[in-house]
Coordinates of C-alpha atoms in Angstrom, one line a residue:
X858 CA -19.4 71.0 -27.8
X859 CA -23.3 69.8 -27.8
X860 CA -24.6 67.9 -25.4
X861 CA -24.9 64.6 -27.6
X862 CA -20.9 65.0 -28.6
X863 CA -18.3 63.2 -26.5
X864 CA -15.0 65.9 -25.8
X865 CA -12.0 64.8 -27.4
X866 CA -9.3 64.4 -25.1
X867 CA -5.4 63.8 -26.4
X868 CA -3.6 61.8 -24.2
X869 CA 0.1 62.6 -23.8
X870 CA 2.4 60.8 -22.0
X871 CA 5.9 62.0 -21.9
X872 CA 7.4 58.5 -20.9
X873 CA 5.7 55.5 -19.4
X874 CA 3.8 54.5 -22.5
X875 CA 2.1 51.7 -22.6
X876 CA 2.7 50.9 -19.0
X877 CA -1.0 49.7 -16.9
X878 CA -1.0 53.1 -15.5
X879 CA -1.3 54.8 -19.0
X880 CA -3.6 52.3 -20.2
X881 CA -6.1 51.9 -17.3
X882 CA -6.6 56.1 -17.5
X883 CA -7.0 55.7 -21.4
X884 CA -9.5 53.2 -20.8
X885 CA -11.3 55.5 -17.9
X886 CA -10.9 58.2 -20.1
X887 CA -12.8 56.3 -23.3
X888 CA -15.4 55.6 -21.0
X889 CA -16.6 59.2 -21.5
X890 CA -14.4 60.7 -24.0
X891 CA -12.9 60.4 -27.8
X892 CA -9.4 59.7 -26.8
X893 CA -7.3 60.5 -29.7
X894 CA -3.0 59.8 -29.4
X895 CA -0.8 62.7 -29.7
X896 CA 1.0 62.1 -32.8
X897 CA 3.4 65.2 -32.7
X898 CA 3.0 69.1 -32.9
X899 CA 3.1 69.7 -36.2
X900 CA 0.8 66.9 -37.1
X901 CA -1.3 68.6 -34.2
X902 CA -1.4 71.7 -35.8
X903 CA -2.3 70.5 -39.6
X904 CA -4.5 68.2 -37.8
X905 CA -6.7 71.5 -36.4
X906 CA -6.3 73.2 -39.8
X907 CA -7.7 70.6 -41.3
X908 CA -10.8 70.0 -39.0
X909 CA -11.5 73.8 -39.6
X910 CA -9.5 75.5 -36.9
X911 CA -12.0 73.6 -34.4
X912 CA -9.6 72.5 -31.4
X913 CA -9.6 69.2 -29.0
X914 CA -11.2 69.7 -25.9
X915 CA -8.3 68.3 -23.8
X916 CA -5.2 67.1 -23.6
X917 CA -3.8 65.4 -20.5
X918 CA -0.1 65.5 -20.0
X919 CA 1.9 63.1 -17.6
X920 CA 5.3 63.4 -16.1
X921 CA 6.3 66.3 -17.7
X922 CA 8.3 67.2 -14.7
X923 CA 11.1 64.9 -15.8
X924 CA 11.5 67.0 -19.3
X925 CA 13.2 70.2 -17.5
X926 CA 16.3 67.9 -16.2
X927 CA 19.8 67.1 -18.4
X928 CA 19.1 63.1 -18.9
X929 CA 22.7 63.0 -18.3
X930 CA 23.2 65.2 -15.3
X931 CA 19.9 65.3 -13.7
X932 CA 20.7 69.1 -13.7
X933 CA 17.9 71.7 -14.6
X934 CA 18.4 72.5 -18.1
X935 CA 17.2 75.6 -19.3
X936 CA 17.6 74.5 -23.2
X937 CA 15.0 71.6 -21.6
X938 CA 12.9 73.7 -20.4
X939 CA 12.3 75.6 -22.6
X940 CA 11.3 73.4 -25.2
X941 CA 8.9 72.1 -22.7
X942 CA 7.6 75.8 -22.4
X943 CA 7.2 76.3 -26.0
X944 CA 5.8 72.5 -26.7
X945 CA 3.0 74.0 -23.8
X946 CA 2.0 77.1 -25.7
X947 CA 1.2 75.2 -28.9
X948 CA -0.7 72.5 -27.1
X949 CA -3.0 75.8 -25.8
X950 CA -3.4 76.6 -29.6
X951 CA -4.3 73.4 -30.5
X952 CA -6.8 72.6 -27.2
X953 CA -9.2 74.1 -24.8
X954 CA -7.8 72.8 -22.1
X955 CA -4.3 71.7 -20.8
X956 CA -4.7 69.0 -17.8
X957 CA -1.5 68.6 -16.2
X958 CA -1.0 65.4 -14.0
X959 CA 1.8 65.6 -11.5
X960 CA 2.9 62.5 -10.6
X961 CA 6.2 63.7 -8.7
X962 CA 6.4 67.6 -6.6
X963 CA 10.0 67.4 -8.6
X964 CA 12.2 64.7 -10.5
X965 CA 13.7 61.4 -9.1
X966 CA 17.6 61.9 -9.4
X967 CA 17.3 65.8 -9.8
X968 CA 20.4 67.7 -7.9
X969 CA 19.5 69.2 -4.7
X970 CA 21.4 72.3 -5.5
X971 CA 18.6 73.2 -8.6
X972 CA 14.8 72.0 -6.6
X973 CA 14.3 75.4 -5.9
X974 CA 14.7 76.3 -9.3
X975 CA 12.7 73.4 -10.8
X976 CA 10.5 73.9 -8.0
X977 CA 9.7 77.6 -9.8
X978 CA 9.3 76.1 -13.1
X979 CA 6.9 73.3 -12.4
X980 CA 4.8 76.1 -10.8
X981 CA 5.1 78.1 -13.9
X982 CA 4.2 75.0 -16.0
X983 CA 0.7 74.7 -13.3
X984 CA 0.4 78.1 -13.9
X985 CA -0.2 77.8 -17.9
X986 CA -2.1 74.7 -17.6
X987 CA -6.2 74.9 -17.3
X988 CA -6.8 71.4 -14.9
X989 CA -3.8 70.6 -12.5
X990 CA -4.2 66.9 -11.1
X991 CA -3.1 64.9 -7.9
X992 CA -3.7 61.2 -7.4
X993 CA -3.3 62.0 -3.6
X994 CA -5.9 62.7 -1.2
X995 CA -3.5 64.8 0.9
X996 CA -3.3 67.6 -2.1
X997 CA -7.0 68.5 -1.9
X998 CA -6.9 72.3 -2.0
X999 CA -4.2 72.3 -4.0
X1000 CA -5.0 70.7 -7.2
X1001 CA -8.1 68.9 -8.2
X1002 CA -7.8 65.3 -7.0
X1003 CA -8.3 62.3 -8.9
X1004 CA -7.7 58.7 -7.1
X1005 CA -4.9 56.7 -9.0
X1006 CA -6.6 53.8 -10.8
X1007 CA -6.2 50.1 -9.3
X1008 CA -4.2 47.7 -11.1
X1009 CA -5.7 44.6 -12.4
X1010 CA -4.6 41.6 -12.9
X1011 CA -5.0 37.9 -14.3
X1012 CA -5.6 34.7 -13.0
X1013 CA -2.2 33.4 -12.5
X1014 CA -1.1 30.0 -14.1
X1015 CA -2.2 26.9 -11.5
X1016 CA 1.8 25.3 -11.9
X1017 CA 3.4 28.9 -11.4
X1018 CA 6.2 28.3 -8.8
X1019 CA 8.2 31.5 -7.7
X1020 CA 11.6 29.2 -6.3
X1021 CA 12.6 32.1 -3.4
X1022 CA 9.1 31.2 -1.7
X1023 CA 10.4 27.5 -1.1
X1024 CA 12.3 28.4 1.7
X1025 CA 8.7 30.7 3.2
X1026 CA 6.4 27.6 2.6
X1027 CA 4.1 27.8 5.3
X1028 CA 5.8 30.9 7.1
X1029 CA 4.0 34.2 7.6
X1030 CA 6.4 37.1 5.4
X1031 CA 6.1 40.4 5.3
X1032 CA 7.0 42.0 1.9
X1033 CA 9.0 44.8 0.5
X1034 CA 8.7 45.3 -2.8
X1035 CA 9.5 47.1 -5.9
X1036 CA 13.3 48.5 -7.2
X1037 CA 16.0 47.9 -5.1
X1038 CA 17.9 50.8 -4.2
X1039 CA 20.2 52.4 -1.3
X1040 CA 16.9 55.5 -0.8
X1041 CA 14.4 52.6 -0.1
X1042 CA 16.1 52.4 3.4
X1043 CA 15.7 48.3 3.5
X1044 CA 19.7 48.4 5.5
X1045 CA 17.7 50.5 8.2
X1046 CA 14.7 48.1 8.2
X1047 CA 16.9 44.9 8.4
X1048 CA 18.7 46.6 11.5
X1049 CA 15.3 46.4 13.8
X1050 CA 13.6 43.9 12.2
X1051 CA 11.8 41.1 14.5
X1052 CA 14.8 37.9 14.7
X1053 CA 11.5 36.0 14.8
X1054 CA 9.8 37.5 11.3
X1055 CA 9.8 36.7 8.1
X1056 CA 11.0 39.2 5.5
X1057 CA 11.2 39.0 1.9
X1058 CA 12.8 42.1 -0.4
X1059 CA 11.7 41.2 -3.9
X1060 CA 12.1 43.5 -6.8
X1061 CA 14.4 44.5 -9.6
X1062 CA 18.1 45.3 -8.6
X1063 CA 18.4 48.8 -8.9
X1064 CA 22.1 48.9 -7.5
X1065 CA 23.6 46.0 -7.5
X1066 CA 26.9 46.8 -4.6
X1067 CA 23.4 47.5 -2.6
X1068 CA 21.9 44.4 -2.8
X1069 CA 25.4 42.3 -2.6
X1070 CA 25.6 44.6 1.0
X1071 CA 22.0 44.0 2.0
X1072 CA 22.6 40.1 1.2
X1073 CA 26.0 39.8 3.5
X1074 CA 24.2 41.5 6.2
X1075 CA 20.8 39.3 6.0
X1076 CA 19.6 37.0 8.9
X1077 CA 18.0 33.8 8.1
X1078 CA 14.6 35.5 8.2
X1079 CA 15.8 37.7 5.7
X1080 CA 15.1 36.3 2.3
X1081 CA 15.9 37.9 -1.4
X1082 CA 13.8 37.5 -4.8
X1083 CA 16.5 40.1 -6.1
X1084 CA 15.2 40.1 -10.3
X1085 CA 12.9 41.3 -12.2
X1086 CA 10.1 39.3 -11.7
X1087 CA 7.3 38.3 -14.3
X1088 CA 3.7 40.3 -13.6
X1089 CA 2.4 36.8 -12.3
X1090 CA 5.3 36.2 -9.8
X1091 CA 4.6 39.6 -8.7
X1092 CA 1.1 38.9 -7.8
X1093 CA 1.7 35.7 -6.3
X1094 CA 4.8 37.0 -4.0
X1095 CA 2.7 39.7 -2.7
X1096 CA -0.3 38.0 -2.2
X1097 CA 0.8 35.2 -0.6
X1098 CA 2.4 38.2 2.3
X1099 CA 0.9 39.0 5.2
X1100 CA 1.5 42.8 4.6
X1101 CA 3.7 44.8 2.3
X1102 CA 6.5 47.2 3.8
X1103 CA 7.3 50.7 2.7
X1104 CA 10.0 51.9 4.6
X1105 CA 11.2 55.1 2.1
X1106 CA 9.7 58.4 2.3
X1107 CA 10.7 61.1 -0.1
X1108 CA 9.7 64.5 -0.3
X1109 CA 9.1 64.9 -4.0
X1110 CA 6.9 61.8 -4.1
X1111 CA 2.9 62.3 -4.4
X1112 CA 2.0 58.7 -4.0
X1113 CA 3.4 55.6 -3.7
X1114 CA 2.8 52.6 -6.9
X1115 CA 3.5 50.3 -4.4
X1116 CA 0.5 51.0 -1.9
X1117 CA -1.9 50.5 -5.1
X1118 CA -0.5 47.5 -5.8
X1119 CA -0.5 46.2 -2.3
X1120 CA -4.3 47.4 -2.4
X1121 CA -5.5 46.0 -5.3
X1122 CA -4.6 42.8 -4.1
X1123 CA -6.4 43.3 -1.0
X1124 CA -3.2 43.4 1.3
X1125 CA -2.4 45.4 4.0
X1126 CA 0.4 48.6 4.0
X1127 CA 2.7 49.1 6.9
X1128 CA 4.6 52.4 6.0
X1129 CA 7.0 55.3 7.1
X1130 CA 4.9 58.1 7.3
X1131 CA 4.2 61.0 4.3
X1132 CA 1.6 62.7 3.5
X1133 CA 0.0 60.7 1.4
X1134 CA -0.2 58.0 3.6
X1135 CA -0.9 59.6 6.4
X1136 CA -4.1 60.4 4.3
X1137 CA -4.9 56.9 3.2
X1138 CA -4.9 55.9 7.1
X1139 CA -7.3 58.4 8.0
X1140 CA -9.0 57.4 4.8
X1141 CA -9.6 54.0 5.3
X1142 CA -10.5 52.1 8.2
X1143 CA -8.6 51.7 10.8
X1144 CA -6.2 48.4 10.2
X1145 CA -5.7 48.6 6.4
X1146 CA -2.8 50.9 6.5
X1147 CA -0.5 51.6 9.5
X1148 CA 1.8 54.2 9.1
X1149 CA 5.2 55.2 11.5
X1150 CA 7.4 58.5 11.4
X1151 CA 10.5 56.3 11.6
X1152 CA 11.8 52.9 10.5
X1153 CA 11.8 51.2 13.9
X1154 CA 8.1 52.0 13.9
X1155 CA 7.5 50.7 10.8
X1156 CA 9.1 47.4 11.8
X1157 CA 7.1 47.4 15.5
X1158 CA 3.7 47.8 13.7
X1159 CA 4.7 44.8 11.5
X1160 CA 5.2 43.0 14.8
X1161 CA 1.8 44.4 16.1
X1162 CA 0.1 43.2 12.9
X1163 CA -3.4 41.9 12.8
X1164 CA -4.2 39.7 9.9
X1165 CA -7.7 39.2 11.6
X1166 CA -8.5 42.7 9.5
X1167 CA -9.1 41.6 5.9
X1168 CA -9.5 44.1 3.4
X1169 CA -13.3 44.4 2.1
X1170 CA -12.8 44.5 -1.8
X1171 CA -15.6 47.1 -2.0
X1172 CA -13.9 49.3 0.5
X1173 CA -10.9 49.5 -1.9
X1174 CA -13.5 50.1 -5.2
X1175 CA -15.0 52.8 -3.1
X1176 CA -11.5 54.8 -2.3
X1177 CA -9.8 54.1 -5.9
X1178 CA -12.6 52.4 -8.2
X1179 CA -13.3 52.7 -11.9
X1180 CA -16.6 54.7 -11.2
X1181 CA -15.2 57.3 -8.1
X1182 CA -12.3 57.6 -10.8
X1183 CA -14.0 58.6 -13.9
X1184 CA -16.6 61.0 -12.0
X1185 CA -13.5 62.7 -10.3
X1186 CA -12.1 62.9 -13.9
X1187 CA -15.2 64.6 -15.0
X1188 CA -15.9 66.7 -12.1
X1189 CA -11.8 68.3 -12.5
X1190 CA -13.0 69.2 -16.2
X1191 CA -16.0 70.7 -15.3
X1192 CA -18.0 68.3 -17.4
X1193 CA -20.8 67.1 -15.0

């Protein structure tokens, strides 16, 4: 590669294609990079015979920790696995260098009785790959980190009415947001939240008993916006909050979607404590993220809240902005 030529850099995502996470680190990646799509292995492999055995520099694989697991059983599969394994070592005859992105320590849903095991194999999968990549501050030492992009959004239509705001008109709510499901912990919240707060749980229904459960034991401060919502009513419900809630901490986690949505709409995170957001706390200053070991914390610092702190929009660009991003890309590939 001469210094005038841009490295070539497949992108590979195992599943979340065309979501903004994939497209904003495509975009990032363009910025200083020929960012080709992976259009299969064999392909791949004519592909390389045909540009005269000359490889791509890169290519950048995403949430390959979900293709060791049955789909159906959410047990390790071995038969997985090792398609996964052999699908690696033709990527390393086709490119340079294999940059592996882990975006969960192990798979959501896997069975506790195989994490050890799967545990093995992602190190294995680390092992064979040339760039290993966190989007958490707290894995520094561990594997090269790269902040997680920012999400960006459009101006949202003047007449847009969200109809389970009506009841909040003019009432401070705090938000918790994103899929609704029995791990997020929002039964433990509702048991210590303030009878004088406003809360609002909006997001898809993940488990629909849950939500019928959480609903019959809801206060009048508790509100629902229990569907999937439409990217513009997202923005507007969590905007319009005076700070959004995360009251689930899981161990295979490495950071949370919700946090960099809350931040790139400038609002404050209240949160049970991991460490990933213990990180962001000490990252940034003191007021923008509050963070609790336990649920009855979480709901006490929402009571302590100061909404005298606003968030400074460059202070968020600084932490997790286009530039810190691509230079953090380039720095993990040795290009700089």
């Amino acid at each position: 590669m001469t210094q005038n030529t841009l490295p070539r850099i497949t992108y590979y995502p195992y599943f979340h294609t065309g979501n903004q996470y994939t497209e904003r680190m495509i975009e990032l990646h363009s910025t200083f990079a020929e960012v080709v799509p992976f259009e299969g292995f064999y392909k791949a492999l004519k592909t390389m015979v045909a540009r005269g055995f000359k490889r791509n520099d890169f290519s950048v694989i995403n949430w390959l920790e979900t293709e060791c697991l049955d789909r159906s059983t959410k047990r390790f599969s071995l038969t997985r696995a090792g398609s996964l394994f052999v699908k690696l070592l033709v990527l390393k005859v086709v490119t340079k260098n294999i940059v592996m992105v882990v975006h969960n320590y192990y798979p959501h849903g896997a069975a506790k009785s195989d994490i050890p095991k799967i545990l093995r194999f992602m190190r294995l999968m680390e092992k064979l790959s040339d760039v290993v990549i966190s989007h958490s501050g707290a894995d520094v030492g561990r594997y090269e980190y790269v902040p997680h992009p920012l999400y960006q959004f459009k101006s949202s239509p003047p007449s847009l009415q969200v109809p389970e705001l009506a009841p909040l008109q003019g009432k401070p709510y705090f938000i918790v947001f994103g899929r609704i499901m029995p791990y997020k912990n929002v039964h433990e919240l509702m048991k210590v939240w303030p009878a004088d707060m406003h809360l609002l749980i909006a997001g898809i229904v993940g488990d629909e008993a849950y939500v019928q459960e959480l609903r019959a034991q809801a206060s009048d401060n508790i509100h629902f916006a229990a569907r999937e919502l439409s990217d513009d009513e997202a923005k507007v419900v969590v905007e319009q909050s005076q700070a959004v809630i995360i009251c689930h901490a899981e161990d295979n986690v490495v950071v949370s979607g919700t946090f960099f949505f809350a931040m790139s709409l400038k609002k404050h995170v209240i949160a049970l404590e991991t460490p990933f957001m213990a990180w962001a706390a000490r990252s940034l200053p003191d007021g923008y993220v509050a963070v609790s070991p336990d649920v009855a914390g979480v709901a006490q610092a929402a009571a302590q809240f100061r909404p005298e702190i606003s968030i400074q929009p460059a202070i968020a660009e600084a932490h997790f902005g286009d530039t810190v991003i691509t230079d953090a890309l380039k720095k993990a590939y040795r290009l700089h």
